[in-house]
Amino acid sequence: MHWSFNPTHWSISTRSLQVVAALGLVATLGLLITPKTFPLEGTPPFDAAERFVDSLMAQMTVEEKIGQMTLFTTDWEATGPTIRAGYREDIRQGRCGALFNSHTVAFTRELQRIAVEESRLKIPLLFGYDVIHGYKTIFPIPLAEAASWDLEAIERSARIAATEAAAAGLHWTFAPMVDISRDPRWGRVMEGAGEDTWWGSRVAEARVRGFQGNGLGQTDAVAACVKHYAAYGAPIAGREYGTVDMSERSFREYYLPPYAAAIRAGAATVMTSFNDYDGVPATGSHYLLTNVLRQEIGFSGFVVTDYTAINELVAHGVAQNEQEAGELALQAGVDMDMQGAVFQRFLKNSMEAGKVSLAQIDTAVRRILLLKYRLGLFENPYKYCHPEREKQLLLCAEHRAAARDMARKSIVLLKNEKKVLPLSRKARIALIGPLADNKSELIGSWSAAGNSNDCVSLLEGLRAASQGVVIHARGCALEGDDRRDFAQAVAAAKKADVVVVAVGEAAYMSGEAASRTELSLPGVQEALVETLAATGKPVVVVLMNGRPLAIPKVVERATAVVEAWWLGTEAGHALADVLFGEYNPSGKLPMTFPRSVGQVPIFYNEKNTGRPYDANSKWTSKYLDSPNSPLFPFGFGLSYTTFEYSAPTVSRRTFRPSDTLLVSVRVRNTGSPAGTEVVQLYLRDLVGSVTRPVRELKGIQRVHLQPGESRAVTFALTEADLRFYRRDMTFGSEPGEFDLFVGSSSAHGQSVRVELLP
Ligand code: NOJ
């Protein structure tokens, strides 16, 4: 049945009815010209939407308005401690305008029916969900995708996630997460793009473009929600939900830009973070939510809290009780309360007591209804409930092929001694390890509607592609200290030409509420690798994990190391493609791998200090018991071939603010096979009014080269790329000298010096 637009659903005055009917048409036309970016409120074509929303709001009681500001989870899933039982009655009574964790055409239709048939004003519900790296077809975790350095592929991954989600009744995804993090103890690093601000910003934009497609209101687009605003990725000691304490300079320079980039790319909504920043919890921070977000960045969509984050203002100790917490949140700039029911229970009292104003409530409601309008829900609340689309699109062959491609691109080759990889298809392979014949972990955490049974295990992938024998032995479990299966694993290894051992983390060890103090492989997995290496057979370690690991011994003992993260539905096929050389790995690390937890936080763009590291001098910035250098630097990744870089050259040694500076390097594939290299441009500002990092990433380019082929790779730099927060906190560049490095990682490459003239 197709739901048709019926203005009487909004029992409003006759005059308004005419307006509403006319607006239905305008809305349809509006869809055709919806630009990719979200214009500020009040600019065409959305003034029509505003008139529609205003006429609707004129009919709403305060309770109904507050209902629009209320988001509840259904009882399908929970990502926090409480589930609210009476959400159906809340919908009926107009006390809840949005739901999350409800999806599929059948279920969302059932709930939407309650809203548009049984509630007084029949305002359609908004359905949200954590579609983080795929809906049904699961793509690699976001950290892995960031290792592909392929923005087109990242955008396509988000596009497919949105297409599937929107076909399953959803309107809104709680993604992208754009929190920069320098601390692999923090389990949520799996959900972001790693440690770098420039790259994190590019990935954020690509993912917003992917989710929102050709514009909200298209049936293959969902509204994005950039999260967690702000600085959630920097909790002290990497402990989840922890305090963030950093200088405003660091905040603005390293942590803030990806949120701004996502918003400028059109992200329709923003989610507040759980942490406090400079003493004020983000969910109650007027500075973050109004001064910076609205006034500086120009965000015009709506702000939703994270799960019960308003209630948590009481535990944070900035509000006496939940009512006061709600007032603080609304005044700060929160529009929608996720799961806490604080607005629902207290906001009207607060208004009557004069603590908040109706105008403040109206502002929030207007923002929320505008999104519903843009999504086309007033025209057809079942617009995204299309059983045929759902059946056709979810997990379709095309999506699986894209997931396989993305997975191959996300793999990072960390070590390859004696060219043990790629393996011959005829090789006798002993496939060992707790993740060798596993599906459940490969889709990782935040895997939405993904079903691990749809996932291709490494064993299945290898067996499908091998022309030899694949002997399988588990060796040990992911956790625990049971070594009884080691003997069987060793026996398998002895029968084989090569050992492939799949080790790593369980999916639950990364993601939300998954901070770790150890970055080693859990259980006896490291001992398993050691035991296998002792057989003398070449050992290829395949790592499956959601964060950088500190595993120097494993790396030392392995002949080859392949970082596979959690690759999703097509994991096994993608890994087989790489292990057999069907695909030459091209991924590079988006986060530094430390040698030990003691080095954390560790990141490439550190400052030089007044006593830079000198191995021969005790009184320099260093450790007594460890080098400063990481196990693997940011940007690092090998290929089956080798690439040679010429020294970089520049179009001019000195340049003025109005000039464009070209930096070029010739890259040659000096081996075989053909391969893709991610060429990276870094910059160092030698002298500034404040200390500057030893390197800052400013650009990357992927080049595909045939054996023996060479190509010039050119980057364009302008004065805008040299800007930073100066001593007086103004954002701009300073004349002077800069070193530009072009190379294969943050720790490699030759440099050329240039000078910015005043
Ligand atoms: C809590 C998480 O921090 C957030 O990222 C997520 O979107 C919500 N729960 C909803 O599941």
PDB file of C-alpha atoms in Angstrom, residues 320-530:
ATOM      1  CA  GLN A 320      21.704  19.102  41.359  1.00  0.00           C
ATOM      2  CA  ASN A 321      19.095  16.917  39.762  1.00  0.00           C
ATOM      3  CA  GLU A 322      17.761  15.834  36.383  1.00  0.00           C
ATOM      4  CA  GLN A 323      15.449  18.795  36.022  1.00  0.00           C
ATOM      5  CA  GLU A 324      18.349  21.160  36.417  1.00  0.00           C
ATOM      6  CA  ALA A 325      20.379  18.973  34.048  1.00  0.00           C
ATOM      7  CA  GLY A 326      17.681  19.356  31.405  1.00  0.00           C
ATOM      8  CA  GLU A 327      17.703  23.125  31.784  1.00  0.00           C
ATOM      9  CA  LEU A 328      21.459  23.225  31.458  1.00  0.00           C
ATOM     10  CA  ALA A 329      21.374  21.059  28.358  1.00  0.00           C
ATOM     11  CA  LEU A 330      18.654  23.046  26.604  1.00  0.00           C
ATOM     12  CA  GLN A 331      20.302  26.330  27.416  1.00  0.00           C
ATOM     13  CA  ALA A 332      23.603  24.989  26.177  1.00  0.00           C
ATOM     14  CA  GLY A 333      22.093  24.105  22.816  1.00  0.00           C
ATOM     15  CA  VAL A 334      20.812  20.529  22.990  1.00  0.00           C
ATOM     16  CA  ASP A 335      17.727  19.905  20.855  1.00  0.00           C
ATOM     17  CA  MET A 336      16.985  16.230  21.414  1.00  0.00           C
ATOM     18  CA  ASP A 337      17.361  14.018  24.476  1.00  0.00           C
ATOM     19  CA  MET A 338      18.498  10.473  23.716  1.00  0.00           C
ATOM     20  CA  GLN A 339      16.918   7.958  26.022  1.00  0.00           C
ATOM     21  CA  GLY A 340      17.127   9.967  29.226  1.00  0.00           C
ATOM     22  CA  ALA A 341      13.494  11.193  29.228  1.00  0.00           C
ATOM     23  CA  VAL A 342      14.695  14.282  31.063  1.00  0.00           C
ATOM     24  CA  PHE A 343      13.081  16.722  28.663  1.00  0.00           C
ATOM     25  CA  GLN A 344       9.957  14.589  28.657  1.00  0.00           C
ATOM     26  CA  ARG A 345       9.637  14.530  32.427  1.00  0.00           C
ATOM     27  CA  PHE A 346      10.861  17.954  33.460  1.00  0.00           C
ATOM     28  CA  LEU A 347      11.090  20.499  30.687  1.00  0.00           C
ATOM     29  CA  LYS A 348       7.528  21.726  30.975  1.00  0.00           C
ATOM     30  CA  ASN A 349       7.991  22.318  34.715  1.00  0.00           C
ATOM     31  CA  SER A 350      11.204  24.158  33.969  1.00  0.00           C
ATOM     32  CA  MET A 351       9.387  26.353  31.494  1.00  0.00           C
ATOM     33  CA  GLU A 352       6.586  27.079  33.912  1.00  0.00           C
ATOM     34  CA  ALA A 353       9.162  27.955  36.549  1.00  0.00           C
ATOM     35  CA  GLY A 354      10.726  30.386  34.111  1.00  0.00           C
ATOM     36  CA  LYS A 355      14.033  28.475  33.906  1.00  0.00           C
ATOM     37  CA  VAL A 356      13.757  27.940  30.181  1.00  0.00           C
ATOM     38  CA  SER A 357      11.592  29.700  27.650  1.00  0.00           C
ATOM     39  CA  LEU A 358       9.058  28.476  25.151  1.00  0.00           C
ATOM     40  CA  ALA A 359      11.165  30.160  22.500  1.00  0.00           C
ATOM     41  CA  GLN A 360      14.074  27.885  23.397  1.00  0.00           C
ATOM     42  CA  ILE A 361      11.865  24.843  23.102  1.00  0.00           C
ATOM     43  CA  ASP A 362      10.453  26.086  19.818  1.00  0.00           C
ATOM     44  CA  THR A 363      13.899  26.556  18.367  1.00  0.00           C
ATOM     45  CA  ALA A 364      14.770  22.937  19.083  1.00  0.00           C
ATOM     46  CA  VAL A 365      11.462  21.574  17.789  1.00  0.00           C
ATOM     47  CA  ARG A 366      11.714  23.613  14.614  1.00  0.00           C
ATOM     48  CA  ARG A 367      15.151  22.171  13.852  1.00  0.00           C
ATOM     49  CA  ILE A 368      13.891  18.634  14.360  1.00  0.00           C
ATOM     50  CA  LEU A 369      10.735  19.038  12.301  1.00  0.00           C
ATOM     51  CA  LEU A 370      12.733  20.637   9.524  1.00  0.00           C
ATOM     52  CA  LEU A 371      14.777  17.481   9.207  1.00  0.00           C
ATOM     53  CA  LYS A 372      11.641  15.354   9.073  1.00  0.00           C
ATOM     54  CA  TYR A 373      10.408  17.646   6.352  1.00  0.00           C
ATOM     55  CA  ARG A 374      13.627  17.443   4.399  1.00  0.00           C
ATOM     56  CA  LEU A 375      13.475  13.676   4.581  1.00  0.00           C
ATOM     57  CA  GLY A 376      10.061  13.838   2.966  1.00  0.00           C
ATOM     58  CA  LEU A 377       8.308  12.214   5.902  1.00  0.00           C
ATOM     59  CA  PHE A 378       5.399  14.637   5.902  1.00  0.00           C
ATOM     60  CA  GLU A 379       4.716  13.758   2.304  1.00  0.00           C
ATOM     61  CA  ASN A 380       4.954  10.075   2.959  1.00  0.00           C
ATOM     62  CA  PRO A 381       5.874   8.758   6.395  1.00  0.00           C
ATOM     63  CA  TYR A 382       6.440   5.305   4.874  1.00  0.00           C
ATOM     64  CA  LYS A 383       8.763   6.639   2.230  1.00  0.00           C
ATOM     65  CA  TYR A 384      11.617   4.457   3.441  1.00  0.00           C
ATOM     66  CA  CYS A 385       9.446   1.409   4.030  1.00  0.00           C
ATOM     67  CA  HIS A 386       9.643  -0.443   0.797  1.00  0.00           C
ATOM     68  CA  PRO A 387       9.716  -4.224   1.119  1.00  0.00           C
ATOM     69  CA  GLU A 388      10.945  -4.795  -2.454  1.00  0.00           C
ATOM     70  CA  ARG A 389      13.865  -2.420  -2.071  1.00  0.00           C
ATOM     71  CA  GLU A 390      14.735  -4.020   1.221  1.00  0.00           C
ATOM     72  CA  LYS A 391      14.687  -7.482  -0.309  1.00  0.00           C
ATOM     73  CA  GLN A 392      16.619  -6.490  -3.398  1.00  0.00           C
ATOM     74  CA  LEU A 393      19.337  -4.346  -1.913  1.00  0.00           C
ATOM     75  CA  LEU A 394      20.383  -5.862   1.379  1.00  0.00           C
ATOM     76  CA  LEU A 395      23.485  -7.964   0.962  1.00  0.00           C
ATOM     77  CA  CYS A 396      23.160  -7.892  -2.818  1.00  0.00           C
ATOM     78  CA  ALA A 397      26.052  -9.099  -4.963  1.00  0.00           C
ATOM     79  CA  GLU A 398      27.080  -5.572  -5.875  1.00  0.00           C
ATOM     80  CA  HIS A 399      27.324  -4.536  -2.243  1.00  0.00           C
ATOM     81  CA  ARG A 400      29.296  -7.632  -1.328  1.00  0.00           C
ATOM     82  CA  ALA A 401      31.714  -6.931  -4.172  1.00  0.00           C
ATOM     83  CA  ALA A 402      32.221  -3.376  -2.901  1.00  0.00           C
ATOM     84  CA  ALA A 403      32.763  -4.684   0.626  1.00  0.00           C
ATOM     85  CA  ARG A 404      35.409  -7.084  -0.675  1.00  0.00           C
ATOM     86  CA  ASP A 405      37.148  -4.313  -2.555  1.00  0.00           C
ATOM     87  CA  MET A 406      37.084  -2.031   0.496  1.00  0.00           C
ATOM     88  CA  ALA A 407      38.360  -4.863   2.680  1.00  0.00           C
ATOM     89  CA  ARG A 408      41.337  -5.564   0.416  1.00  0.00           C
ATOM     90  CA  LYS A 409      42.195  -1.896   0.359  1.00  0.00           C
ATOM     91  CA  SER A 410      42.053  -1.684   4.154  1.00  0.00           C
ATOM     92  CA  ILE A 411      44.665  -4.389   4.776  1.00  0.00           C
ATOM     93  CA  VAL A 412      48.116  -3.153   5.804  1.00  0.00           C
ATOM     94  CA  LEU A 413      51.223  -5.252   5.198  1.00  0.00           C
ATOM     95  CA  LEU A 414      53.523  -4.574   8.141  1.00  0.00           C
ATOM     96  CA  LYS A 415      56.343  -7.037   7.552  1.00  0.00           C
ATOM     97  CA  ASN A 416      57.288  -9.379   4.730  1.00  0.00           C
ATOM     98  CA  GLU A 417      60.652 -11.013   5.241  1.00  0.00           C
ATOM     99  CA  LYS A 418      62.137 -13.182   2.546  1.00  0.00           C
ATOM    100  CA  LYS A 419      59.139 -12.244   0.431  1.00  0.00           C
ATOM    101  CA  VAL A 420      57.162 -15.004   2.065  1.00  0.00           C
ATOM    102  CA  LEU A 421      54.052 -13.272   0.786  1.00  0.00           C
ATOM    103  CA  PRO A 422      52.286 -13.596  -1.541  1.00  0.00           C
ATOM    104  CA  LEU A 423      51.760 -17.291  -1.036  1.00  0.00           C
ATOM    105  CA  SER A 424      51.682 -19.731  -3.890  1.00  0.00           C
ATOM    106  CA  ARG A 425      48.182 -21.032  -4.462  1.00  0.00           C
ATOM    107  CA  LYS A 426      49.724 -24.484  -4.522  1.00  0.00           C
ATOM    108  CA  ALA A 427      51.283 -24.067  -1.074  1.00  0.00           C
ATOM    109  CA  ARG A 428      50.449 -26.421   1.778  1.00  0.00           C
ATOM    110  CA  ILE A 429      49.134 -24.018   4.333  1.00  0.00           C
ATOM    111  CA  ALA A 430      48.634 -24.646   8.032  1.00  0.00           C
ATOM    112  CA  LEU A 431      45.925 -22.201   9.014  1.00  0.00           C
ATOM    113  CA  ILE A 432      45.998 -21.788  12.757  1.00  0.00           C
ATOM    114  CA  GLY A 433      44.650 -19.484  15.417  1.00  0.00           C
ATOM    115  CA  PRO A 434      41.435 -18.602  17.210  1.00  0.00           C
ATOM    116  CA  LEU A 435      40.323 -16.319  14.371  1.00  0.00           C
ATOM    117  CA  ALA A 436      41.130 -18.721  11.533  1.00  0.00           C
ATOM    118  CA  ASP A 437      37.731 -20.373  11.391  1.00  0.00           C
ATOM    119  CA  ASN A 438      35.766 -17.591  12.959  1.00  0.00           C
ATOM    120  CA  LYS A 439      32.953 -15.456  11.614  1.00  0.00           C
ATOM    121  CA  SER A 440      31.458 -13.846  14.660  1.00  0.00           C
ATOM    122  CA  GLU A 441      34.361 -11.510  15.373  1.00  0.00           C
ATOM    123  CA  LEU A 442      35.060 -10.484  11.787  1.00  0.00           C
ATOM    124  CA  ILE A 443      32.161  -8.092  11.503  1.00  0.00           C
ATOM    125  CA  GLY A 444      33.549  -6.261  14.531  1.00  0.00           C
ATOM    126  CA  SER A 445      31.607  -4.157  16.945  1.00  0.00           C
ATOM    127  CA  TRP A 446      28.898  -1.712  15.788  1.00  0.00           C
ATOM    128  CA  SER A 447      27.885  -4.117  13.075  1.00  0.00           C
ATOM    129  CA  ALA A 448      24.263  -2.940  12.857  1.00  0.00           C
ATOM    130  CA  ALA A 449      22.028  -5.558  11.266  1.00  0.00           C
ATOM    131  CA  GLY A 450      25.045  -7.557  10.121  1.00  0.00           C
ATOM    132  CA  ASN A 451      24.799 -11.281  10.615  1.00  0.00           C
ATOM    133  CA  SER A 452      28.056 -13.080  11.194  1.00  0.00           C
ATOM    134  CA  ASN A 453      26.668 -16.124   9.362  1.00  0.00           C
ATOM    135  CA  ASP A 454      26.820 -14.044   6.168  1.00  0.00           C
ATOM    136  CA  CYS A 455      30.502 -13.481   6.757  1.00  0.00           C
ATOM    137  CA  VAL A 456      33.267 -15.321   4.915  1.00  0.00           C
ATOM    138  CA  SER A 457      35.811 -16.707   7.369  1.00  0.00           C
ATOM    139  CA  LEU A 458      39.506 -16.761   6.614  1.00  0.00           C
ATOM    140  CA  LEU A 459      39.366 -20.554   6.385  1.00  0.00           C
ATOM    141  CA  GLU A 460      36.549 -20.375   3.833  1.00  0.00           C
ATOM    142  CA  GLY A 461      38.306 -17.631   1.893  1.00  0.00           C
ATOM    143  CA  LEU A 462      41.605 -19.507   1.741  1.00  0.00           C
ATOM    144  CA  ARG A 463      39.997 -22.829   0.877  1.00  0.00           C
ATOM    145  CA  ALA A 464      38.007 -21.213  -1.924  1.00  0.00           C
ATOM    146  CA  ALA A 465      41.127 -19.693  -3.472  1.00  0.00           C
ATOM    147  CA  SER A 466      43.756 -22.332  -2.728  1.00  0.00           C
ATOM    148  CA  GLN A 467      44.847 -24.949  -5.201  1.00  0.00           C
ATOM    149  CA  GLY A 468      46.827 -26.720  -2.525  1.00  0.00           C
ATOM    150  CA  VAL A 469      45.914 -27.959   0.913  1.00  0.00           C
ATOM    151  CA  VAL A 470      44.737 -25.902   3.850  1.00  0.00           C
ATOM    152  CA  ILE A 471      45.150 -27.755   7.129  1.00  0.00           C
ATOM    153  CA  HIS A 472      43.276 -26.149   9.968  1.00  0.00           C
ATOM    154  CA  ALA A 473      43.976 -26.188  13.700  1.00  0.00           C
ATOM    155  CA  ARG A 474      42.652 -23.680  16.205  1.00  0.00           C
ATOM    156  CA  GLY A 475      45.704 -23.622  18.487  1.00  0.00           C
ATOM    157  CA  CYS A 476      44.013 -21.750  21.320  1.00  0.00           C
ATOM    158  CA  ALA A 477      41.034 -19.619  22.233  1.00  0.00           C
ATOM    159  CA  LEU A 478      41.023 -15.823  22.020  1.00  0.00           C
ATOM    160  CA  GLU A 479      41.192 -15.600  25.790  1.00  0.00           C
ATOM    161  CA  GLY A 480      42.199 -17.815  28.667  1.00  0.00           C
ATOM    162  CA  ASP A 481      45.371 -19.732  29.356  1.00  0.00           C
ATOM    163  CA  ASP A 482      44.591 -23.096  27.868  1.00  0.00           C
ATOM    164  CA  ARG A 483      47.538 -24.368  25.789  1.00  0.00           C
ATOM    165  CA  ARG A 484      46.303 -27.890  25.267  1.00  0.00           C
ATOM    166  CA  ASP A 485      45.732 -27.376  21.530  1.00  0.00           C
ATOM    167  CA  PHE A 486      49.244 -26.078  20.903  1.00  0.00           C
ATOM    168  CA  ALA A 487      50.545 -29.581  20.145  1.00  0.00           C
ATOM    169  CA  GLN A 488      47.965 -30.126  17.428  1.00  0.00           C
ATOM    170  CA  ALA A 489      48.811 -26.733  15.941  1.00  0.00           C
ATOM    171  CA  VAL A 490      52.512 -27.577  15.900  1.00  0.00           C
ATOM    172  CA  ALA A 491      51.766 -30.906  14.214  1.00  0.00           C
ATOM    173  CA  ALA A 492      49.759 -29.052  11.543  1.00  0.00           C
ATOM    174  CA  ALA A 493      52.583 -26.546  11.091  1.00  0.00           C
ATOM    175  CA  LYS A 494      55.122 -29.302  10.576  1.00  0.00           C
ATOM    176  CA  LYS A 495      53.086 -30.759   7.734  1.00  0.00           C
ATOM    177  CA  ALA A 496      52.877 -27.427   5.927  1.00  0.00           C
ATOM    178  CA  ASP A 497      55.083 -25.209   3.763  1.00  0.00           C
ATOM    179  CA  VAL A 498      53.900 -22.126   5.542  1.00  0.00           C
ATOM    180  CA  VAL A 499      51.914 -21.257   8.652  1.00  0.00           C
ATOM    181  CA  VAL A 500      49.205 -18.598   8.589  1.00  0.00           C
ATOM    182  CA  VAL A 501      48.139 -17.725  12.106  1.00  0.00           C
ATOM    183  CA  ALA A 502      45.064 -15.566  12.667  1.00  0.00           C
ATOM    184  CA  VAL A 503      45.190 -13.867  16.030  1.00  0.00           C
ATOM    185  CA  GLY A 504      43.785 -10.693  17.566  1.00  0.00           C
ATOM    186  CA  GLU A 505      41.044  -9.317  19.709  1.00  0.00           C
ATOM    187  CA  ALA A 506      37.477 -10.358  20.251  1.00  0.00           C
ATOM    188  CA  ALA A 507      35.092  -7.811  18.767  1.00  0.00           C
ATOM    189  CA  TYR A 508      33.824  -6.822  22.195  1.00  0.00           C
ATOM    190  CA  MET A 509      37.314  -5.640  23.159  1.00  0.00           C
ATOM    191  CA  SER A 510      37.001  -2.588  20.940  1.00  0.00           C
ATOM    192  CA  GLY A 511      34.129  -0.194  20.516  1.00  0.00           C
ATOM    193  CA  GLU A 512      32.227   1.561  23.257  1.00  0.00           C
ATOM    194  CA  ALA A 513      33.139   0.852  26.866  1.00  0.00           C
ATOM    195  CA  ALA A 514      36.118  -1.227  25.757  1.00  0.00           C
ATOM    196  CA  SER A 515      39.215   0.502  27.051  1.00  0.00           C
ATOM    197  CA  ARG A 516      42.199  -1.737  27.725  1.00  0.00           C
ATOM    198  CA  THR A 517      45.329  -1.235  29.803  1.00  0.00           C
ATOM    199  CA  GLU A 518      47.208  -3.884  27.834  1.00  0.00           C
ATOM    200  CA  LEU A 519      47.736  -3.676  24.104  1.00  0.00           C
ATOM    201  CA  SER A 520      49.048  -7.193  23.726  1.00  0.00           C
ATOM    202  CA  LEU A 521      47.209 -10.132  22.193  1.00  0.00           C
ATOM    203  CA  PRO A 522      44.878 -11.513  24.829  1.00  0.00           C
ATOM    204  CA  GLY A 523      45.225 -14.967  26.365  1.00  0.00           C
ATOM    205  CA  VAL A 524      47.994 -17.258  25.131  1.00  0.00           C
ATOM    206  CA  GLN A 525      47.959 -16.066  21.544  1.00  0.00           C
ATOM    207  CA  GLU A 526      51.422 -14.556  21.708  1.00  0.00           C
ATOM    208  CA  ALA A 527      52.744 -17.833  23.113  1.00  0.00           C
ATOM    209  CA  LEU A 528      51.029 -19.649  20.238  1.00  0.00           C
ATOM    210  CA  VAL A 529      52.841 -17.494  17.683  1.00  0.00           C
ATOM    211  CA  GLU A 530      56.125 -18.082  19.491  1.00  0.00           C
TER     212      GLU A 530
END
